Amino acid sequence: GCVLAGPLAYITNQGSHDVSVLDVDAGRVVATLPAGRSPAGVWVSDAAGRAFVSSPDSASVTVIDLATRKPVGDIRAGRSPVGITVTPDGRRLLVADWFLHRVLVFDVATQAQLGEIAVGSAPAGLVAAPDSRTAYVANRDDNAVGVLDIAGLKQTSTIAVGNHPFALELSADGRTLWALNVYSNDVSVVDTGQARTVATLPVGKAPYGIALSEDGARAYVTNQQSDSVSVIDTAQRQVIATWPSVVYPEGVAVSGERLLVVSWMDDLVGVFDARTGRQEGTVALGRNPRG
């Protein structure tokens, strides 16, 4: 066998119905794993030792074992699962059912569905708070973020954001939530303690994906229709740079000083210097990579 020193990125390929496992340091794909039909969302949980991939066209979630890099389960998940997250404690899997306006809650250990939460219209991105008790969902067609009580299986309140929020990200301390508004081309900065939007930052056209630097000082937002990345200083709550990027950038991740940006159009991931935005290379993926 061989041991990989570098971190791995799991990237969903919607067009080829599989997942590319990228060794970030080596700059190459080390495995291609089958998934459901048109896999979209992906969440890697170190606490659970699993990656979870949502496939809306087969209404399923593929479970991948991080140690063996092999699929180990297939969970039936509503009608149209897209948004997906795992609580930081690794115990609960949350899946947003886009067409049926609900969030499904599963036990990670048993893969059993524990219940569902009625939420707003067209729920998309999901993220869970550090205490693993609260989660947030982007209710896209309501222009709002829903606050979810995971154990109580209910949406307890909503927070107004911009026009058509899709992706969400949460600071490590859980105090700041970012909502990417696809139609208003901006990012809502939400103070979770105050439960309100405290800043709105204009970015490029159709902001799609967001990732934080490892120290939390920067947020990187992909602008799908501007082929660019907006760099946000999280303390100042300001866009400090806009970098040219790949064509039709969607998923984004940070690994140390490297920024990974997935190109849906060109079937590749661009590798950039996270400090300067300089492109360092590309790696070919499957068809129409997304998450």
CSV table of C-alpha atoms in Angstrom, one decimal:
chain,number,residue,atom,x,y,z
A,1,GLY,CA,0.0,0.0,0.0
A,2,CYS,CA,1.0,3.6,-0.1
A,3,VAL,CA,0.5,6.4,2.4
A,4,LEU,CA,-0.4,9.9,1.2
A,5,ALA,CA,1.0,12.7,3.2
A,6,GLY,CA,-1.1,15.4,1.6
A,7,PRO,CA,-4.7,16.3,2.2
A,8,LEU,CA,-7.4,15.0,0.0
A,9,ALA,CA,-10.2,16.8,-1.7
A,10,TYR,CA,-13.5,15.1,-2.7
A,11,ILE,CA,-15.0,16.6,-5.8
A,12,THR,CA,-18.4,15.7,-7.2
A,13,ASN,CA,-18.7,15.2,-11.0
A,14,GLN,CA,-22.3,15.8,-12.0
A,15,GLY,CA,-21.9,14.7,-15.7
A,16,SER,CA,-20.0,11.5,-15.1
A,17,HIS,CA,-21.9,10.5,-11.9
A,18,ASP,CA,-18.8,10.0,-9.8
A,19,VAL,CA,-16.4,11.6,-7.3
A,20,SER,CA,-12.8,12.5,-7.9
A,21,VAL,CA,-10.4,12.1,-4.9
A,22,LEU,CA,-7.6,14.7,-5.4
A,23,ASP,CA,-4.3,14.5,-3.6
A,24,VAL,CA,-3.8,18.2,-3.2
A,25,ASP,CA,0.0,18.1,-2.6
A,26,ALA,CA,0.7,15.7,-5.5
A,27,GLY,CA,-1.7,17.6,-7.7
A,28,ARG,CA,-3.3,14.4,-9.1
A,29,VAL,CA,-6.5,12.4,-8.8
A,30,VAL,CA,-5.8,9.2,-6.8
A,31,ALA,CA,-9.2,7.6,-7.0
A,32,THR,CA,-12.5,8.0,-8.9
A,33,LEU,CA,-15.5,6.6,-6.9
A,34,PRO,CA,-19.0,5.9,-8.1
A,35,ALA,CA,-21.8,8.0,-6.7
A,36,GLY,CA,-25.5,8.3,-7.4
A,37,ARG,CA,-26.9,10.1,-10.4
A,38,SER,CA,-25.7,13.7,-10.9
A,39,PRO,CA,-23.9,14.1,-7.6
A,40,ALA,CA,-24.0,17.7,-6.4
A,41,GLY,CA,-23.3,18.3,-2.7
A,42,VAL,CA,-20.4,16.8,-0.7
A,43,TRP,CA,-19.4,17.1,2.9
A,44,VAL,CA,-16.3,15.6,4.5
A,45,SER,CA,-16.6,14.8,8.2
A,46,ASP,CA,-13.3,14.0,9.9
A,47,ALA,CA,-15.2,13.3,13.1
A,48,ALA,CA,-17.3,10.7,11.4
A,49,GLY,CA,-14.4,9.4,9.3
A,50,ARG,CA,-16.8,9.7,6.3
A,51,ALA,CA,-17.6,11.8,3.3
A,52,PHE,CA,-21.2,12.2,2.2
A,53,VAL,CA,-22.3,12.9,-1.4
A,54,SER,CA,-25.8,14.0,-2.3
A,55,SER,CA,-27.3,12.9,-5.7
A,56,PRO,CA,-30.6,14.6,-6.5
A,57,ASP,CA,-31.3,12.6,-9.6
A,58,SER,CA,-31.2,9.3,-7.7
A,59,ALA,CA,-32.5,10.8,-4.4
A,60,SER,CA,-29.7,9.3,-2.5
A,61,VAL,CA,-26.6,10.0,-0.4
A,62,THR,CA,-23.4,8.0,-1.0
A,63,VAL,CA,-21.3,7.3,2.1
A,64,ILE,CA,-17.5,7.1,1.6
A,65,ASP,CA,-15.1,5.8,4.2
A,66,LEU,CA,-12.2,8.2,4.5
A,67,ALA,CA,-9.7,5.6,5.6
A,68,THR,CA,-10.2,3.2,2.7
A,69,ARG,CA,-11.5,5.8,0.2
A,70,LYS,CA,-14.3,3.3,-0.7
A,71,PRO,CA,-18.1,3.8,-0.8
A,72,VAL,CA,-19.6,2.0,2.2
A,73,GLY,CA,-23.3,3.0,2.1
A,74,ASP,CA,-26.1,4.4,0.1
A,75,ILE,CA,-28.9,6.3,1.9
A,76,ARG,CA,-32.3,7.0,0.5
A,77,ALA,CA,-32.8,10.7,0.9
A,78,GLY,CA,-36.2,12.3,0.1
A,79,ARG,CA,-36.9,13.4,-3.5
A,80,SER,CA,-34.2,15.9,-4.4
A,81,PRO,CA,-31.2,16.1,-1.9
A,82,VAL,CA,-28.7,18.8,-2.7
A,83,GLY,CA,-27.5,20.7,0.3
A,84,ILE,CA,-25.7,18.5,2.8
A,85,THR,CA,-23.7,18.9,6.0
A,86,VAL,CA,-22.6,16.9,9.1
A,87,THR,CA,-22.6,18.3,12.6
A,88,PRO,CA,-19.1,19.0,14.0
A,89,ASP,CA,-19.5,16.1,16.4
A,90,GLY,CA,-19.9,13.7,13.5
A,91,ARG,CA,-23.2,12.3,14.8
A,92,ARG,CA,-25.9,13.8,12.6
A,93,LEU,CA,-26.2,14.1,8.8
A,94,LEU,CA,-28.5,16.9,7.5
A,95,VAL,CA,-29.8,16.8,3.9
A,96,ALA,CA,-31.9,19.6,2.3
A,97,ASP,CA,-34.7,18.3,0.1
A,98,TRP,CA,-35.0,21.0,-2.6
A,99,PHE,CA,-38.4,20.2,-4.0
A,100,LEU,CA,-40.1,19.0,-0.8
A,101,HIS,CA,-39.0,22.0,1.3
A,102,ARG,CA,-37.6,20.1,4.2
A,103,VAL,CA,-34.3,19.1,5.9
A,104,LEU,CA,-33.9,15.4,6.6
A,105,VAL,CA,-31.9,14.3,9.7
A,106,PHE,CA,-30.0,11.0,9.8
A,107,ASP,CA,-28.0,9.2,12.5
A,108,VAL,CA,-24.5,8.9,11.0
A,109,ALA,CA,-23.6,5.7,12.9
A,110,THR,CA,-26.7,3.7,11.9
A,111,GLN,CA,-27.6,5.7,8.7
A,112,ALA,CA,-31.2,5.7,9.9
A,113,GLN,CA,-33.5,8.7,9.3
A,114,LEU,CA,-34.4,10.3,12.6
A,115,GLY,CA,-37.0,12.7,11.2
A,116,GLU,CA,-37.5,15.7,9.0
A,117,ILE,CA,-37.7,19.5,9.5
A,118,ALA,CA,-40.2,21.6,7.6
A,119,VAL,CA,-38.3,24.6,6.3
A,120,GLY,CA,-38.8,27.4,3.8
A,121,SER,CA,-39.0,27.2,0.0
A,122,ALA,CA,-36.2,25.6,-2.0
A,123,PRO,CA,-33.8,24.8,0.8
A,124,ALA,CA,-30.2,24.8,-0.5
A,125,GLY,CA,-27.0,25.2,1.5
A,126,LEU,CA,-26.7,23.9,5.0
A,127,VAL,CA,-24.2,24.4,7.9
A,128,ALA,CA,-24.2,23.3,11.5
A,129,ALA,CA,-23.1,25.4,14.5
A,130,PRO,CA,-20.0,24.3,16.6
A,131,ASP,CA,-22.3,22.9,19.4
A,132,SER,CA,-23.9,20.5,16.9
A,133,ARG,CA,-27.3,21.5,18.2
A,134,THR,CA,-28.2,24.3,15.8
A,135,ALA,CA,-28.0,24.4,12.0
A,136,TYR,CA,-28.7,27.0,9.3
A,137,VAL,CA,-30.4,26.4,5.9
A,138,ALA,CA,-30.6,28.7,2.9
A,139,ASN,CA,-34.3,28.9,2.1
A,140,ARG,CA,-33.5,30.2,-1.4
A,141,ASP,CA,-36.9,31.3,-2.6
A,142,ASP,CA,-37.8,33.0,0.7
A,143,ASN,CA,-34.6,35.1,0.6
A,144,ALA,CA,-34.0,33.9,4.1
A,145,VAL,CA,-31.9,31.7,6.3
A,146,GLY,CA,-33.7,29.2,8.5
A,147,VAL,CA,-32.5,28.5,12.0
A,148,LEU,CA,-32.9,24.8,12.9
A,149,ASP,CA,-33.2,23.0,16.2
A,150,ILE,CA,-31.7,19.6,15.2
A,151,ALA,CA,-32.8,17.5,18.2
A,152,GLY,CA,-36.3,19.2,18.3
A,153,LEU,CA,-36.7,18.7,14.5
A,154,LYS,CA,-38.0,22.2,13.9
A,155,GLN,CA,-37.2,25.5,12.2
A,156,THR,CA,-37.3,28.0,15.1
A,157,SER,CA,-36.8,31.3,13.3
A,158,THR,CA,-35.7,32.9,10.0
A,159,ILE,CA,-33.2,35.6,9.2
A,160,ALA,CA,-33.7,37.9,6.1
A,161,VAL,CA,-30.7,37.9,3.7
A,162,GLY,CA,-30.3,38.9,0.0
A,163,ASN,CA,-32.0,37.6,-3.1
A,164,HIS,CA,-31.8,33.8,-3.6
A,165,PRO,CA,-29.3,32.6,-1.0
A,166,PHE,CA,-27.7,29.3,-2.0
A,167,ALA,CA,-24.4,28.6,-0.3
A,168,LEU,CA,-23.7,29.2,3.4
A,169,GLU,CA,-20.5,29.3,5.5
A,170,LEU,CA,-20.0,29.7,9.3
A,171,SER,CA,-17.1,31.0,11.2
A,172,ALA,CA,-15.2,28.6,13.5
A,173,ASP,CA,-16.7,30.2,16.6
A,174,GLY,CA,-20.2,30.1,15.1
A,175,ARG,CA,-20.8,33.8,15.5
A,176,THR,CA,-20.7,34.9,11.8
A,177,LEU,CA,-22.7,33.3,9.0
A,178,TRP,CA,-22.1,34.2,5.3
A,179,ALA,CA,-25.0,33.7,2.9
A,180,LEU,CA,-24.2,33.9,-0.9
A,181,ASN,CA,-27.1,35.5,-2.8
A,182,VAL,CA,-27.1,34.3,-6.4
A,183,TYR,CA,-29.6,36.9,-7.7
A,184,SER,CA,-28.5,40.0,-5.9
A,185,ASN,CA,-24.8,39.2,-6.5
A,186,ASP,CA,-23.7,39.9,-2.9
A,187,VAL,CA,-22.9,38.2,0.4
A,188,SER,CA,-25.0,38.7,3.5
A,189,VAL,CA,-23.0,38.8,6.7
A,190,VAL,CA,-25.2,37.6,9.6
A,191,ASP,CA,-24.4,38.0,13.3
A,192,THR,CA,-25.9,34.8,14.6
A,193,GLY,CA,-26.1,36.1,18.2
A,194,GLN,CA,-28.2,39.1,17.0
A,195,ALA,CA,-29.9,36.9,14.4
A,196,ARG,CA,-29.7,39.6,11.7
A,197,THR,CA,-27.8,40.7,8.7
A,198,VAL,CA,-25.2,43.2,9.7
A,199,ALA,CA,-23.4,43.8,6.4
A,200,THR,CA,-24.0,43.2,2.7
A,201,LEU,CA,-20.9,42.8,0.5
A,202,PRO,CA,-21.2,43.2,-3.3
A,203,VAL,CA,-19.3,40.5,-5.1
A,204,GLY,CA,-19.3,39.2,-8.7
A,205,LYS,CA,-22.1,37.7,-10.7
A,206,ALA,CA,-23.9,34.6,-9.3
A,207,PRO,CA,-21.8,33.9,-6.2
A,208,TYR,CA,-21.9,30.1,-5.8
A,209,GLY,CA,-19.3,28.7,-3.4
A,210,ILE,CA,-17.4,29.9,-0.3
A,211,ALA,CA,-14.4,28.7,1.7
A,212,LEU,CA,-12.6,30.1,4.6
A,213,SER,CA,-8.8,30.3,5.1
A,214,GLU,CA,-7.6,28.0,7.8
A,215,ASP,CA,-7.1,31.0,10.2
A,216,GLY,CA,-10.5,32.3,9.3
A,217,ALA,CA,-9.1,35.7,8.3
A,218,ARG,CA,-10.3,35.4,4.7
A,219,ALA,CA,-13.3,34.1,2.9
A,220,TYR,CA,-13.1,33.1,-0.8
A,221,VAL,CA,-16.3,33.4,-2.9
A,222,THR,CA,-16.6,31.9,-6.4
A,223,ASN,CA,-18.5,34.1,-8.9
A,224,GLN,CA,-20.0,31.6,-11.3
A,225,GLN,CA,-20.8,34.0,-14.1
A,226,SER,CA,-17.9,36.3,-13.7
A,227,ASP,CA,-15.2,33.6,-13.8
A,228,SER,CA,-13.7,35.1,-10.7
A,229,VAL,CA,-13.1,34.8,-6.9
A,230,SER,CA,-13.9,37.6,-4.5
A,231,VAL,CA,-11.6,37.7,-1.4
A,232,ILE,CA,-13.3,38.9,1.8
A,233,ASP,CA,-11.4,40.2,4.8
A,234,THR,CA,-13.6,38.7,7.5
A,235,ALA,CA,-12.6,41.1,10.3
A,236,GLN,CA,-13.1,44.2,8.2
A,237,ARG,CA,-16.1,42.7,6.4
A,238,GLN,CA,-14.9,44.0,3.1
A,239,VAL,CA,-14.0,42.6,-0.3
A,240,ILE,CA,-10.2,43.2,-0.6
A,241,ALA,CA,-9.5,41.6,-3.9
A,242,THR,CA,-11.1,40.1,-7.0
A,243,TRP,CA,-9.1,37.5,-8.8
A,244,PRO,CA,-9.6,36.0,-12.3
A,245,SER,CA,-10.3,32.3,-11.9
A,246,VAL,CA,-11.4,29.3,-13.9
A,247,VAL,CA,-14.4,29.2,-16.3
A,248,TYR,CA,-17.7,28.9,-14.4
A,249,PRO,CA,-16.2,28.4,-11.0
A,250,GLU,CA,-18.4,26.5,-8.5
A,251,GLY,CA,-16.9,24.5,-5.6
A,252,VAL,CA,-14.0,26.0,-3.7
A,253,ALA,CA,-11.8,24.8,-0.9
A,254,VAL,CA,-8.6,25.9,0.9
A,255,SER,CA,-5.7,23.7,1.8
A,256,GLY,CA,-3.0,25.5,3.6
A,257,GLU,CA,-1.7,28.1,1.2
A,258,ARG,CA,-3.5,26.6,-1.7
A,259,LEU,CA,-6.9,27.6,-3.1
A,260,LEU,CA,-8.8,25.0,-5.1
A,261,VAL,CA,-11.5,26.2,-7.5
A,262,VAL,CA,-13.7,23.8,-9.5
A,263,SER,CA,-14.6,24.6,-13.1
A,264,TRP,CA,-17.9,23.2,-14.1
A,265,MET,CA,-17.4,24.1,-17.7
A,266,ASP,CA,-13.8,22.9,-18.3
A,267,ASP,CA,-13.9,19.7,-16.2
A,268,LEU,CA,-11.0,20.6,-14.0
A,269,VAL,CA,-9.9,22.1,-10.7
A,270,GLY,CA,-7.7,25.2,-10.8
A,271,VAL,CA,-4.9,25.4,-8.1
A,272,PHE,CA,-4.1,28.9,-6.9
A,273,ASP,CA,-1.9,30.6,-4.4
A,274,ALA,CA,-4.3,31.5,-1.6
A,275,ARG,CA,-2.3,34.6,-0.7
A,276,THR,CA,-1.8,36.2,-4.1
A,277,GLY,CA,-4.4,34.5,-6.4
A,278,ARG,CA,-1.6,33.4,-8.8
A,279,GLN,CA,-2.6,30.2,-10.7
A,280,GLU,CA,-0.2,27.3,-10.0
A,281,GLY,CA,-1.8,24.6,-12.2
A,282,THR,CA,-4.9,22.6,-13.1
A,283,VAL,CA,-5.9,19.0,-12.6
A,284,ALA,CA,-8.4,17.2,-14.9
A,285,LEU,CA,-11.6,15.8,-13.3
A,286,GLY,CA,-14.7,14.0,-14.4
A,287,ARG,CA,-17.5,15.7,-16.4
A,288,ASN,CA,-19.2,18.9,-15.0
A,289,PRO,CA,-17.5,18.9,-11.6
A,290,ARG,CA,-19.4,20.9,-9.0
A,291,GLY,CA,-18.9,20.4,-5.3
